[in-house]
Amino acid sequence: MGAQKKRAAAAAAAARVSEDPDDLARQPLQAILLADSFTTKFRPITLERPKVLLPLVNVPMINYTLAWLEAAGVAEVFVFCCAHSKQVIDYLENSEWFSQPNFTVKTIESHNIISAGDALRLIYEQNVALVDIACLLKLVSLSRLKLATCYTLTICFLVVLSFKIHGDFVLISGDTVSNMSLTQALQEHKERKKKDNNAVMTMIIKKSKPSPITRQSRLGTDELFMAIDPNTKQLLYYEDKADHSKGTICLDKMLLAENPSISLHNDKQDCYIDICSPEVLSLFTDNFDYQHLRRHFVKGLLLDDIMGYKIFTHEIHSSYAARIDNYRSYDIVSKDIIQRWTYPYVPDVKFCGNRATKLERRGICFTAFNSEIEQSRSAQVGSFTVIGYGTKIGSNSKISDSVIGEGCTIGSNVLIEGSYIWDNVIIEDGCELRHVIVCDGVIMKAGAVLKPGVVLSFKVVIGERFVVPAYSKVSLLQQPTVHDSDEELEYADNSSGTVEFSCTADQSNGEMTSESSEAHKPKLGTGGVGYIWSICEGGQEEEWRHSVAPIPEDKLTELSEAMDDDQELVTQDRTALSTSGELISDSNASEGDDNEDSKDDSVYFEKEVEATFLRAVEENVKVDHVILEVNSLRLSYNMTSADCAGAVFYSMMKLAIKTPHSSAIGLLTLYPSPFSMVASNAYPIYLSGELQQNTANIITTWQKLLKSYLLEIDEEIEIILKFEEMCLESAKEFSPLFARILHILYDKDILQEDAILRWADEKEGADESDKVFVRQSEKFIQWLREASEEED
């Protein structure tokens, strides 16, 4: 251990030699981008194409990462290529990235790397080789060796110099999408480094509450537990493989004894964006068992009490950052891009690698169209959909919540919902696709059906009227017979960009085995071409957890019932540590941060509910089914009934505004039910034209949905407060109509008399500026009071 410490210290010193902090600050920022995810989660697709080149809303994933790095101020990016390295290098060399001013992209290729740890070790070795070659050149000049020898060594020196890491760098994978600013995180990292040389890494995190039922985040990743010092933001504990069956985690006693203040979180998302000091590279070299960046390196540093290296966190709030780890996160990030959470990296904004698209608003639709597509007049393209260049859509076809690539041909009477169709796909008449991924060159014969969760790899052919079972993976390549035991190994192919048909690397003996069993013969209907991969034993749960398809209702019910037994224990275990070491409620720890994080969650939740509601309106989804979807979102974000009611009401009112209307005003006298139409009870109000009618129609149609979340008077009051907020901020068109819509909500039995009167009473002591809508509703409120007194 002493020798290891000396080597690490020497490497760290070499990285900082003759460089003071001011010099470091002036050096161009560098980044290491891993163009290989070293996992198998996107098979069979990644047997033929590297993950970083897979299209994400019709743009290769790596373009989002490079575009963000350029915008964030990174001057030089080293792209480390392993699997399908030739494809990645060819793509980059022929792209605009190799000709960007003030932004340099260089590729590093290796054919023998199987993990992120191996990649960083190789980069470190190249940095060390730079010093060795410099020494050799000095010896050459002193010993007067032959000119040819000196020339050769100089060339070696220049080659290695081109991959020199000069100082702090950003470590990221090529499947990450972000729009955050690095300025503050970099500054914090440098300030800490000045005070403490052991502060070697800063991890970017953000708020993301896991579902209490599935124990996974909205991105489909496992629930993550972190212990963070609330004062210094130092990471003290990291666990992404907790035993969810017990609902508990184990903390070392020394961790509690040595840290006077700890906040334990299960509501943070690791963005997999790290700011690293050069020492990080040497640490991988000294520890050859470090393979996985988190499971080995981060946990290794946290457990190492000899070297004393420290990892800190930087939490973002309003910015976006997410890594595409599985098919579910592919689906979620795609939706976030379409809904513009990732601005400016969105379909209608030109950035390197994407075609310019036109954003259209069709009533409630929000559709990104390329300017050159052919669409039948009877075809319906719904909300949150992107259509690629040169695509043809036949008559009576319906597409919603989907991404369609370039050069696709979609026949007549085709239904596509929540799916991702890549380039040059042919879908013949009468096909149905729900929540699936279809790769380039696939052909679907007439009447074929893809059940939710299906993945069709490149150039597969599905036979006429054939039904592909849910969660099936179909490929032209046969399924490997031996599954890789090492989680780090992503691909079974070589680096040339081609693969051996139906072969896989057996890590136990290094041999290749082939598969030709009867079970894998084509079963894709008449004219079908391809192999349906079988789901390995115990893999069924992973399929629905990580699929692009929504989690089945029966699974949610099953998990919910299993969770009920342990709910009380889990609630009691949600604790944090005070400075005195006394266990306190987590709600009392970091209260200010939690309030801000909760606000972020509420915004995301409201946006998702609105998207769900708009889809339900457009596709005539039954109210009961919408309630199930909203309930699922409620569980994912850990929201209350009042939150659901507010989000649903917000969505309804926004729909009324989006629906075309005029601003005409007319006078009408209403007789509110359930009271009789007696002249003394008549309450005259002004009704706007189409806007007021739209609102009344929407409330009438969807009142069952809204009522399902109004269980108490307090929740009804929350609706009124939400309406006030909208009238003042996001939907000012309703400001002059507040009293009239309040009356409609009462007339439809959505708001009770007690809720309206309590709201008015609570406003009595408020400032005049807070009483605007109480004053506007004064006559209606007075009428309610009189009617209530008459009843008494």
mmCIF file of C-alpha atoms in Angstrom, residues 399-579:
data_model
loop_
_atom_site.group_PDB
_atom_site.id
_atom_site.type_symbol
_atom_site.label_atom_id
_atom_site.label_comp_id
_atom_site.label_asym_id
_atom_site.label_seq_id
_atom_site.Cartn_x
_atom_site.Cartn_y
_atom_site.Cartn_z
ATOM 1 C CA ILE A 399 -49.397 8.777 -35.620
ATOM 2 C CA SER A 400 -49.006 10.207 -32.122
ATOM 3 C CA ASP A 401 -46.263 10.674 -29.522
ATOM 4 C CA SER A 402 -43.756 9.177 -31.936
ATOM 5 C CA VAL A 403 -40.575 9.919 -33.857
ATOM 6 C CA ILE A 404 -40.467 8.957 -37.530
ATOM 7 C CA GLY A 405 -37.091 8.988 -39.284
ATOM 8 C CA GLU A 406 -36.090 10.016 -42.786
ATOM 9 C CA GLY A 407 -37.199 8.297 -45.988
ATOM 10 C CA CYS A 408 -39.893 6.135 -44.366
ATOM 11 C CA THR A 409 -42.963 4.855 -46.209
ATOM 12 C CA ILE A 410 -46.073 4.425 -44.068
ATOM 13 C CA GLY A 411 -49.088 2.882 -45.753
ATOM 14 C CA SER A 412 -52.803 3.411 -45.229
ATOM 15 C CA ASN A 413 -54.736 2.662 -42.030
ATOM 16 C CA VAL A 414 -51.538 2.351 -40.006
ATOM 17 C CA LEU A 415 -51.572 3.073 -36.268
ATOM 18 C CA ILE A 416 -48.330 4.258 -34.646
ATOM 19 C CA GLU A 417 -48.392 5.269 -30.993
ATOM 20 C CA GLY A 418 -45.504 6.115 -28.658
ATOM 21 C CA SER A 419 -42.957 4.550 -31.018
ATOM 22 C CA TYR A 420 -39.564 5.267 -32.573
ATOM 23 C CA ILE A 421 -39.269 4.497 -36.270
ATOM 24 C CA TRP A 422 -35.772 5.076 -37.655
ATOM 25 C CA ASP A 423 -34.728 5.716 -41.284
ATOM 26 C CA ASN A 424 -35.929 4.045 -44.495
ATOM 27 C CA VAL A 425 -38.547 1.843 -42.810
ATOM 28 C CA ILE A 426 -41.441 0.465 -44.867
ATOM 29 C CA ILE A 427 -44.720 -0.115 -43.009
ATOM 30 C CA GLU A 428 -47.441 -1.527 -45.229
ATOM 31 C CA ASP A 429 -51.206 -1.049 -44.895
ATOM 32 C CA GLY A 430 -53.061 -1.948 -41.712
ATOM 33 C CA CYS A 431 -50.075 -2.357 -39.379
ATOM 34 C CA GLU A 432 -50.204 -1.490 -35.683
ATOM 35 C CA LEU A 433 -47.218 -0.334 -33.621
ATOM 36 C CA ARG A 434 -47.497 0.698 -29.976
ATOM 37 C CA HIS A 435 -44.489 1.677 -27.851
ATOM 38 C CA VAL A 436 -41.808 -0.022 -29.963
ATOM 39 C CA ILE A 437 -38.419 0.713 -31.558
ATOM 40 C CA VAL A 438 -37.952 -0.071 -35.263
ATOM 41 C CA CYS A 439 -34.440 0.267 -36.705
ATOM 42 C CA ASP A 440 -33.263 1.277 -40.187
ATOM 43 C CA GLY A 441 -34.420 -0.690 -43.203
ATOM 44 C CA VAL A 442 -37.112 -2.756 -41.474
ATOM 45 C CA ILE A 443 -40.051 -3.937 -43.574
ATOM 46 C CA MET A 444 -43.446 -4.688 -42.001
ATOM 47 C CA LYS A 445 -45.819 -6.546 -44.270
ATOM 48 C CA ALA A 446 -49.525 -5.661 -44.394
ATOM 49 C CA GLY A 447 -51.481 -6.244 -41.184
ATOM 50 C CA ALA A 448 -48.435 -6.969 -39.010
ATOM 51 C CA VAL A 449 -48.704 -6.022 -35.337
ATOM 52 C CA LEU A 450 -45.963 -5.106 -32.856
ATOM 53 C CA LYS A 451 -46.967 -5.461 -29.216
ATOM 54 C CA PRO A 452 -45.595 -2.988 -26.632
ATOM 55 C CA GLY A 453 -41.884 -3.206 -25.869
ATOM 56 C CA VAL A 454 -40.821 -4.836 -29.143
ATOM 57 C CA VAL A 455 -37.413 -3.947 -30.618
ATOM 58 C CA LEU A 456 -36.762 -4.702 -34.302
ATOM 59 C CA SER A 457 -33.087 -4.482 -35.242
ATOM 60 C CA PHE A 458 -31.751 -3.495 -38.671
ATOM 61 C CA LYS A 459 -33.385 -4.788 -41.893
ATOM 62 C CA VAL A 460 -35.688 -7.289 -40.176
ATOM 63 C CA VAL A 461 -38.781 -8.300 -42.171
ATOM 64 C CA ILE A 462 -42.064 -9.046 -40.340
ATOM 65 C CA GLY A 463 -44.445 -11.293 -42.265
ATOM 66 C CA GLU A 464 -47.985 -10.446 -43.287
ATOM 67 C CA ARG A 465 -50.422 -10.234 -40.347
ATOM 68 C CA PHE A 466 -47.806 -11.626 -37.985
ATOM 69 C CA VAL A 467 -48.068 -10.513 -34.349
ATOM 70 C CA VAL A 468 -44.730 -10.000 -32.577
ATOM 71 C CA PRO A 469 -45.168 -10.723 -28.834
ATOM 72 C CA ALA A 470 -44.594 -8.011 -26.240
ATOM 73 C CA TYR A 471 -40.973 -7.242 -25.261
ATOM 74 C CA SER A 472 -39.561 -9.372 -28.097
ATOM 75 C CA LYS A 473 -36.198 -8.491 -29.608
ATOM 76 C CA VAL A 474 -35.818 -9.419 -33.267
ATOM 77 C CA SER A 475 -32.566 -9.379 -35.262
ATOM 78 C CA LEU A 476 -30.963 -10.776 -38.396
ATOM 79 C CA LEU A 477 -28.277 -12.066 -36.033
ATOM 80 C CA GLN A 478 -28.971 -15.170 -34.006
ATOM 81 C CA GLN A 479 -28.901 -14.838 -30.262
ATOM 82 C CA PRO A 480 -25.545 -15.593 -28.594
ATOM 83 C CA THR A 481 -25.601 -18.861 -26.678
ATOM 84 C CA VAL A 482 -23.268 -17.733 -23.903
ATOM 85 C CA HIS A 483 -24.162 -14.581 -22.006
ATOM 86 C CA ASP A 484 -21.337 -12.318 -20.930
ATOM 87 C CA SER A 485 -20.900 -12.464 -17.178
ATOM 88 C CA ASP A 486 -18.951 -9.194 -16.995
ATOM 89 C CA GLU A 487 -21.363 -6.266 -16.813
ATOM 90 C CA GLU A 488 -18.744 -3.987 -18.342
ATOM 91 C CA LEU A 489 -18.627 -5.772 -21.709
ATOM 92 C CA GLU A 490 -21.000 -4.165 -24.184
ATOM 93 C CA TYR A 491 -20.339 -5.783 -27.529
ATOM 94 C CA ALA A 492 -19.448 -9.206 -28.806
ATOM 95 C CA ASP A 493 -17.979 -7.876 -32.037
ATOM 96 C CA ASN A 494 -14.570 -6.656 -33.087
ATOM 97 C CA SER A 495 -13.617 -3.055 -33.760
ATOM 98 C CA SER A 496 -13.838 -3.172 -37.518
ATOM 99 C CA GLY A 497 -17.495 -2.263 -37.632
ATOM 100 C CA THR A 498 -18.669 -5.760 -38.585
ATOM 101 C CA VAL A 499 -19.902 -8.680 -36.527
ATOM 102 C CA GLU A 500 -19.653 -12.420 -36.705
ATOM 103 C CA PHE A 501 -23.092 -13.852 -37.349
ATOM 104 C CA SER A 502 -24.567 -15.610 -34.313
ATOM 105 C CA CYS A 503 -21.318 -15.593 -32.353
ATOM 106 C CA THR A 504 -20.369 -14.322 -28.950
ATOM 107 C CA ALA A 505 -17.243 -14.107 -26.841
ATOM 108 C CA ASP A 506 -17.137 -16.622 -24.034
ATOM 109 C CA GLN A 507 -15.218 -14.836 -21.307
ATOM 110 C CA SER A 508 -14.533 -18.012 -19.391
ATOM 111 C CA ASN A 509 -12.250 -19.476 -22.054
ATOM 112 C CA GLY A 510 -11.991 -16.798 -24.751
ATOM 113 C CA GLU A 511 -13.554 -19.054 -27.411
ATOM 114 C CA MET A 512 -16.342 -18.186 -29.827
ATOM 115 C CA THR A 513 -19.505 -20.276 -29.850
ATOM 116 C CA SER A 514 -22.255 -20.301 -32.446
ATOM 117 C CA GLU A 515 -25.969 -20.913 -32.154
ATOM 118 C CA SER A 516 -28.161 -22.760 -34.617
ATOM 119 C CA SER A 517 -30.748 -24.395 -32.397
ATOM 120 C CA GLU A 518 -34.293 -25.012 -33.494
ATOM 121 C CA ALA A 519 -35.568 -22.439 -31.009
ATOM 122 C CA HIS A 520 -33.872 -19.646 -32.931
ATOM 123 C CA LYS A 521 -35.086 -20.428 -36.436
ATOM 124 C CA PRO A 522 -37.128 -17.641 -38.061
ATOM 125 C CA LYS A 523 -40.727 -17.504 -36.830
ATOM 126 C CA LEU A 524 -41.869 -14.175 -38.241
ATOM 127 C CA GLY A 525 -44.705 -15.208 -40.524
ATOM 128 C CA THR A 526 -44.888 -15.565 -44.282
ATOM 129 C CA GLY A 527 -41.997 -13.710 -45.868
ATOM 130 C CA GLY A 528 -40.510 -12.833 -42.490
ATOM 131 C CA VAL A 529 -36.737 -12.590 -42.075
ATOM 132 C CA GLY A 530 -35.015 -12.549 -38.698
ATOM 133 C CA TYR A 531 -34.730 -14.279 -35.329
ATOM 134 C CA ILE A 532 -36.779 -13.669 -32.213
ATOM 135 C CA TRP A 533 -34.408 -13.651 -29.274
ATOM 136 C CA SER A 534 -35.563 -15.565 -26.235
ATOM 137 C CA ILE A 535 -35.709 -13.851 -22.856
ATOM 138 C CA CYS A 536 -33.168 -15.364 -20.532
ATOM 139 C CA GLU A 537 -34.252 -16.898 -17.246
ATOM 140 C CA GLY A 538 -35.082 -14.189 -14.731
ATOM 141 C CA GLY A 539 -34.932 -11.501 -17.419
ATOM 142 C CA GLN A 540 -38.670 -10.910 -17.789
ATOM 143 C CA GLU A 541 -38.682 -8.315 -15.004
ATOM 144 C CA GLU A 542 -35.812 -6.403 -16.594
ATOM 145 C CA GLU A 543 -37.727 -6.293 -19.885
ATOM 146 C CA TRP A 544 -40.778 -4.443 -18.558
ATOM 147 C CA ARG A 545 -38.702 -2.302 -16.207
ATOM 148 C CA HIS A 546 -36.421 -1.009 -18.972
ATOM 149 C CA SER A 547 -38.775 -1.035 -21.967
ATOM 150 C CA VAL A 548 -40.086 1.924 -23.971
ATOM 151 C CA ALA A 549 -43.559 0.612 -23.131
ATOM 152 C CA PRO A 550 -45.399 1.836 -20.018
ATOM 153 C CA ILE A 551 -45.165 -0.536 -17.065
ATOM 154 C CA PRO A 552 -48.170 -2.903 -17.242
ATOM 155 C CA GLU A 553 -51.018 -2.201 -14.826
ATOM 156 C CA ASP A 554 -50.924 -5.725 -13.416
ATOM 157 C CA LYS A 555 -47.239 -5.309 -12.537
ATOM 158 C CA LEU A 556 -47.912 -2.011 -10.792
ATOM 159 C CA THR A 557 -50.751 -3.586 -8.842
ATOM 160 C CA GLU A 558 -48.595 -6.555 -7.879
ATOM 161 C CA LEU A 559 -45.737 -4.339 -6.708
ATOM 162 C CA SER A 560 -48.106 -2.011 -4.882
ATOM 163 C CA GLU A 561 -49.642 -4.845 -2.917
ATOM 164 C CA ALA A 562 -46.218 -6.192 -1.982
ATOM 165 C CA MET A 563 -45.131 -2.735 -0.863
ATOM 166 C CA ASP A 564 -48.109 -2.118 1.438
ATOM 167 C CA ASP A 565 -46.857 -4.604 4.026
ATOM 168 C CA ASP A 566 -43.566 -2.765 4.475
ATOM 169 C CA GLN A 567 -44.782 0.811 3.997
ATOM 170 C CA GLU A 568 -44.838 1.688 7.678
ATOM 171 C CA LEU A 569 -41.287 0.416 8.210
ATOM 172 C CA VAL A 570 -39.988 2.261 5.140
ATOM 173 C CA THR A 571 -41.554 5.494 6.369
ATOM 174 C CA GLN A 572 -39.870 5.149 9.740
ATOM 175 C CA ASP A 573 -36.488 4.511 8.099
ATOM 176 C CA ARG A 574 -36.488 7.717 6.045
ATOM 177 C CA THR A 575 -34.167 9.633 8.324
ATOM 178 C CA ALA A 576 -31.184 11.960 8.200
ATOM 179 C CA LEU A 577 -28.520 13.001 10.690
ATOM 180 C CA SER A 578 -28.381 16.283 12.599
ATOM 181 C CA THR A 579 -25.117 17.915 13.625
#
